[in-house]
Amino acid sequence: DQQVKQNSPSLSVQEGRISILNCDYTNSMFDYFLWYKKYPAEGPTFLISISSIKDKNEDGRFTVFLNKSAKHLSLHIVPSQPGDSAVYFCAASARDSGTYKYIFGTGTRLKVLA
Amino acid sequence: NAGVTQTPKFRILKIGQSMTLQCTQDMNHNYMYWYRQDPGMGLKLIYYSVGAGITDKGEVPNGYNVSRSTTEDFPLRLELAAPSQTSVYFCASSSWGGNTEAFFGQGTRLTVV
């Protein structure tokens, strides 16, 4: 059972335009959401996060939106740059039996075209 | 500032062999995790630890073992390697596992033939 879903395996966007990456989740107990970026042959690196008590968090060109009623979050990158080309993973965490674990989606490969 | 360090970066194992993937972190984090990533798939949690001496199973623990004798180290042991364990393995750590991010190592690419 995939608790965190990224239904778009890939996305291509022109440089300077907006990139929107989507993520859906099924577990209403998730209370913290994260986006990670991964380049080939490297480990994932943290990008931005949002707590379930907020609906928006912004950091420079990156904004994450959370819609709790729809169990949906999205990552907006504006403006997109060629260096943003990578695989983006959505992750969620919840307290489970007294501990926290991160559950990851399958990733979306973003290609920003120059 | 090393962060999370994994060794080796690459390894080829024969079916039935055993090996240990090493992971160490220098951030004094309590929580540590092992994930595997198969092609086209997300990261699946194998084992995790909330502190020295405490480990627990994740989503896909079969065929693996872990130990956490110190805060810094969290080795992953593969006994009797099988082709299904061909994957990229990532170790990660976080300060307390709640509303905070996890930091990842560079990964170990393992092929079982």
CSV table of C-alpha atoms in Angstrom, one decimal:
chain,number,residue,atom,x,y,z
A,1,ASP,CA,0.0,0.0,0.0
A,2,GLN,CA,1.6,3.2,-1.2
A,3,GLN,CA,0.9,5.8,1.4
A,4,VAL,CA,2.7,8.6,-0.4
A,5,LYS,CA,2.2,8.8,-4.2
A,6,GLN,CA,3.8,10.8,-6.9
A,7,ASN,CA,1.7,10.0,-10.0
A,8,SER,CA,3.8,11.9,-12.5
A,9,PRO,CA,7.1,10.0,-13.1
A,10,SER,CA,8.5,12.8,-15.2
A,11,LEU,CA,8.0,16.5,-16.1
A,12,SER,CA,9.6,18.8,-18.6
A,13,VAL,CA,9.5,22.5,-18.2
A,14,GLN,CA,11.1,25.4,-20.1
A,15,GLU,CA,13.7,27.5,-18.3
A,16,GLY,CA,12.2,30.5,-16.6
A,17,ARG,CA,8.7,28.9,-16.4
A,18,ILE,CA,7.0,27.4,-13.3
A,19,SER,CA,7.5,23.8,-12.4
A,20,ILE,CA,4.7,22.2,-10.3
A,21,LEU,CA,5.4,18.8,-8.8
A,22,ASN,CA,2.5,17.0,-7.1
A,23,CYS,CA,2.2,14.5,-4.2
A,24,ASP,CA,-0.8,12.7,-2.7
A,25,TYR,CA,-0.9,10.9,0.6
A,26,THR,CA,-3.4,8.5,2.2
A,27,ASN,CA,-2.5,8.5,5.9
A,28,SER,CA,-4.2,11.4,7.8
A,29,MET,CA,-1.8,10.9,10.7
A,30,PHE,CA,1.1,12.4,8.7
A,31,ASP,CA,2.0,15.7,10.3
A,32,TYR,CA,5.2,16.8,8.5
A,33,PHE,CA,6.0,16.8,4.8
A,34,LEU,CA,9.3,17.2,3.1
A,35,TRP,CA,10.7,17.5,-0.5
A,36,TYR,CA,14.0,16.1,-1.4
A,37,LYS,CA,16.1,16.6,-4.5
A,38,LYS,CA,18.3,13.9,-5.9
A,39,TYR,CA,21.0,14.1,-8.6
A,40,PRO,CA,22.4,10.9,-10.2
A,41,ALA,CA,24.9,9.0,-8.1
A,42,GLU,CA,24.2,11.2,-5.1
A,43,GLY,CA,22.1,10.9,-2.0
A,44,PRO,CA,18.8,12.9,-1.6
A,45,THR,CA,19.3,16.4,-0.3
A,46,PHE,CA,16.6,18.2,1.7
A,47,LEU,CA,14.9,21.0,-0.1
A,48,ILE,CA,11.9,22.3,1.8
A,49,SER,CA,9.4,21.1,4.4
A,50,ILE,CA,6.0,22.0,5.8
A,51,SER,CA,4.2,21.2,9.0
A,52,SER,CA,0.6,20.1,8.9
A,53,ILE,CA,-0.5,23.2,10.8
A,54,LYS,CA,0.5,25.4,7.8
A,55,ASP,CA,-0.8,25.5,4.2
A,56,LYS,CA,2.2,27.2,2.6
A,57,ASN,CA,6.0,27.5,3.1
A,58,GLU,CA,8.3,29.5,0.9
A,59,ASP,CA,12.1,29.5,0.6
A,60,GLY,CA,13.4,31.5,-2.3
A,61,ARG,CA,12.3,30.0,-5.6
A,62,PHE,CA,10.7,27.1,-3.8
A,63,THR,CA,7.2,27.0,-2.4
A,64,VAL,CA,5.3,24.1,-0.9
A,65,PHE,CA,1.5,24.1,-0.6
A,66,LEU,CA,-0.4,21.7,1.6
A,67,ASN,CA,-4.1,20.9,1.2
A,68,LYS,CA,-5.0,18.7,4.1
A,69,SER,CA,-8.6,18.1,3.2
A,70,ALA,CA,-7.5,16.8,-0.2
A,71,LYS,CA,-4.4,15.1,1.3
A,72,HIS,CA,-2.3,16.8,-1.4
A,73,LEU,CA,0.8,18.8,-1.5
A,74,SER,CA,2.7,20.4,-4.3
A,75,LEU,CA,6.1,22.0,-4.9
A,76,HIS,CA,6.4,25.1,-7.0
A,77,ILE,CA,9.7,26.2,-8.5
A,78,VAL,CA,9.7,29.7,-10.0
A,79,PRO,CA,11.6,30.4,-12.1
A,80,SER,CA,12.8,27.0,-13.1
A,81,GLN,CA,16.5,26.7,-13.9
A,82,PRO,CA,18.5,24.0,-15.8
A,83,GLY,CA,20.3,23.2,-12.5
A,84,ASP,CA,16.9,22.2,-11.0
A,85,SER,CA,16.9,19.1,-13.3
A,86,ALA,CA,16.8,16.2,-10.9
A,87,VAL,CA,14.5,13.6,-9.3
A,88,TYR,CA,12.2,15.1,-6.6
A,89,PHE,CA,10.9,13.0,-3.8
A,90,CYS,CA,8.0,13.8,-1.6
A,91,ALA,CA,8.2,12.4,1.9
A,92,ALA,CA,5.9,12.4,4.9
A,93,SER,CA,6.3,11.5,8.6
A,94,ALA,CA,4.1,10.6,11.4
A,95,ARG,CA,4.4,9.3,14.9
A,96,ASP,CA,4.1,5.6,14.8
A,97,SER,CA,4.3,3.5,18.0
A,98,GLY,CA,6.3,6.3,19.7
A,99,THR,CA,8.7,6.9,16.9
A,100,TYR,CA,8.9,8.8,13.6
A,101,LYS,CA,9.6,7.4,10.2
A,102,TYR,CA,9.8,9.0,6.8
A,103,ILE,CA,7.7,7.5,4.0
A,104,PHE,CA,8.8,8.4,0.5
A,105,GLY,CA,7.0,8.7,-2.8
A,106,THR,CA,8.4,7.2,-6.0
A,107,GLY,CA,9.8,10.4,-7.3
A,108,THR,CA,9.3,12.8,-10.2
A,109,ARG,CA,12.1,13.4,-12.7
A,110,LEU,CA,12.2,17.1,-13.6
A,111,LYS,CA,13.9,18.2,-16.7
A,112,VAL,CA,14.3,22.0,-17.2
A,113,LEU,CA,15.0,22.8,-20.8
A,114,ALA,CA,17.4,25.7,-21.6
B,1,ASN,CA,31.8,18.6,7.9
B,2,ALA,CA,31.3,15.0,6.8
B,3,GLY,CA,27.6,14.5,7.6
B,4,VAL,CA,26.6,10.9,6.8
B,5,THR,CA,29.3,8.7,5.3
B,6,GLN,CA,28.7,5.4,3.7
B,7,THR,CA,31.2,2.8,2.6
B,8,PRO,CA,31.7,1.2,0.1
B,9,LYS,CA,30.2,3.2,-2.8
B,10,PHE,CA,30.0,0.1,-5.1
B,11,ARG,CA,30.1,-3.6,-4.5
B,12,ILE,CA,29.4,-6.7,-6.5
B,13,LEU,CA,28.5,-9.8,-4.5
B,14,LYS,CA,27.9,-13.4,-5.5
B,15,ILE,CA,24.7,-15.1,-4.5
B,16,GLY,CA,25.0,-16.5,-1.0
B,17,GLN,CA,27.8,-14.2,0.1
B,18,SER,CA,27.5,-11.8,3.0
B,19,MET,CA,28.6,-8.2,3.6
B,20,THR,CA,28.2,-5.2,5.8
B,21,LEU,CA,27.4,-1.8,4.6
B,22,GLN,CA,28.9,0.8,6.8
B,23,CYS,CA,27.3,4.1,7.8
B,24,THR,CA,28.6,6.7,10.2
B,25,GLN,CA,27.4,10.2,11.1
B,26,ASP,CA,29.1,13.0,12.9
B,27,MET,CA,26.1,15.2,13.7
B,28,ASN,CA,25.3,13.4,17.0
B,29,HIS,CA,21.9,12.5,15.6
B,30,ASN,CA,19.7,10.1,17.6
B,31,TYR,CA,17.7,8.7,14.6
B,32,MET,CA,19.3,6.7,11.9
B,33,TYR,CA,17.7,4.9,8.9
B,34,TRP,CA,18.5,2.5,6.1
B,35,TYR,CA,16.6,2.8,2.8
B,36,ARG,CA,16.9,0.9,-0.5
B,37,GLN,CA,16.0,2.4,-3.8
B,38,ASP,CA,15.1,0.1,-6.7
B,39,PRO,CA,14.9,1.5,-10.3
B,40,GLY,CA,11.7,3.6,-10.8
B,41,MET,CA,10.8,3.2,-7.1
B,42,GLY,CA,10.9,5.4,-4.1
B,43,LEU,CA,13.0,4.8,-1.1
B,44,LYS,CA,11.8,1.9,1.0
B,45,LEU,CA,12.7,1.8,4.7
B,46,ILE,CA,14.6,-1.3,5.7
B,47,TYR,CA,15.5,-0.7,9.4
B,48,TYR,CA,15.8,2.3,11.7
B,49,SER,CA,17.1,3.2,15.1
B,50,VAL,CA,16.1,5.8,17.6
B,51,GLY,CA,19.2,5.6,19.6
B,52,ALA,CA,22.2,3.5,20.6
B,53,GLY,CA,21.0,0.0,21.5
B,54,ILE,CA,17.6,0.4,19.9
B,55,THR,CA,16.6,-0.8,16.4
B,56,ASP,CA,13.4,-1.7,14.7
B,57,LYS,CA,12.1,-3.0,11.4
B,58,GLY,CA,10.9,-0.9,8.6
B,59,GLU,CA,8.9,-1.8,5.5
B,60,VAL,CA,11.3,-4.3,3.9
B,61,PRO,CA,13.5,-5.9,6.6
B,62,ASN,CA,13.8,-9.4,5.3
B,63,GLY,CA,17.3,-10.5,4.5
B,64,TYR,CA,18.9,-7.8,6.5
B,65,ASN,CA,20.2,-7.1,10.0
B,66,VAL,CA,21.4,-4.0,11.8
B,67,SER,CA,23.0,-3.0,15.1
B,68,ARG,CA,23.5,0.3,16.8
B,69,SER,CA,26.2,0.0,19.4
B,70,THR,CA,27.2,3.7,19.2
B,71,THR,CA,25.3,6.9,18.3
B,72,GLU,CA,27.6,7.4,15.3
B,73,ASP,CA,27.5,4.0,13.6
B,74,PHE,CA,24.6,2.0,12.1
B,75,PRO,CA,25.9,-0.9,9.9
B,76,LEU,CA,23.6,-2.9,7.7
B,77,ARG,CA,24.3,-6.6,7.4
B,78,LEU,CA,23.3,-8.7,4.4
B,79,GLU,CA,23.4,-12.4,5.0
B,80,LEU,CA,23.1,-14.9,2.1
B,81,ALA,CA,22.9,-12.2,-0.6
B,82,ALA,CA,20.2,-12.8,-3.2
B,83,PRO,CA,19.6,-11.1,-6.7
B,84,SER,CA,16.5,-9.3,-5.2
B,85,GLN,CA,18.9,-7.4,-3.0
B,86,THR,CA,20.5,-5.7,-6.0
B,87,SER,CA,19.7,-2.0,-5.2
B,88,VAL,CA,21.1,1.3,-4.1
B,89,TYR,CA,21.2,1.6,-0.4
B,90,PHE,CA,21.0,4.9,1.5
B,91,CYS,CA,21.8,5.6,5.1
B,92,ALA,CA,20.2,8.7,6.7
B,93,SER,CA,20.1,10.4,10.1
B,94,SER,CA,18.0,13.0,11.8
B,95,SER,CA,18.2,14.7,15.1
B,96,TRP,CA,15.0,13.3,16.6
B,97,GLY,CA,12.8,12.1,13.8
B,98,GLY,CA,10.0,14.5,14.3
B,99,ASN,CA,9.5,17.8,12.5
B,100,THR,CA,13.0,17.9,11.1
B,101,GLU,CA,14.8,16.8,8.0
B,102,ALA,CA,16.9,13.7,7.5
B,103,PHE,CA,20.4,13.9,6.0
B,104,PHE,CA,21.4,11.2,3.6
B,105,GLY,CA,24.7,9.6,2.7
B,106,GLN,CA,25.9,9.2,-0.9
B,107,GLY,CA,24.6,5.7,-1.3
B,108,THR,CA,26.0,2.2,-1.9
B,109,ARG,CA,25.3,0.6,-5.2
B,110,LEU,CA,25.1,-3.2,-4.7
B,111,THR,CA,24.8,-5.8,-7.4
B,112,VAL,CA,24.2,-9.5,-6.5
B,113,VAL,CA,25.1,-11.9,-9.3
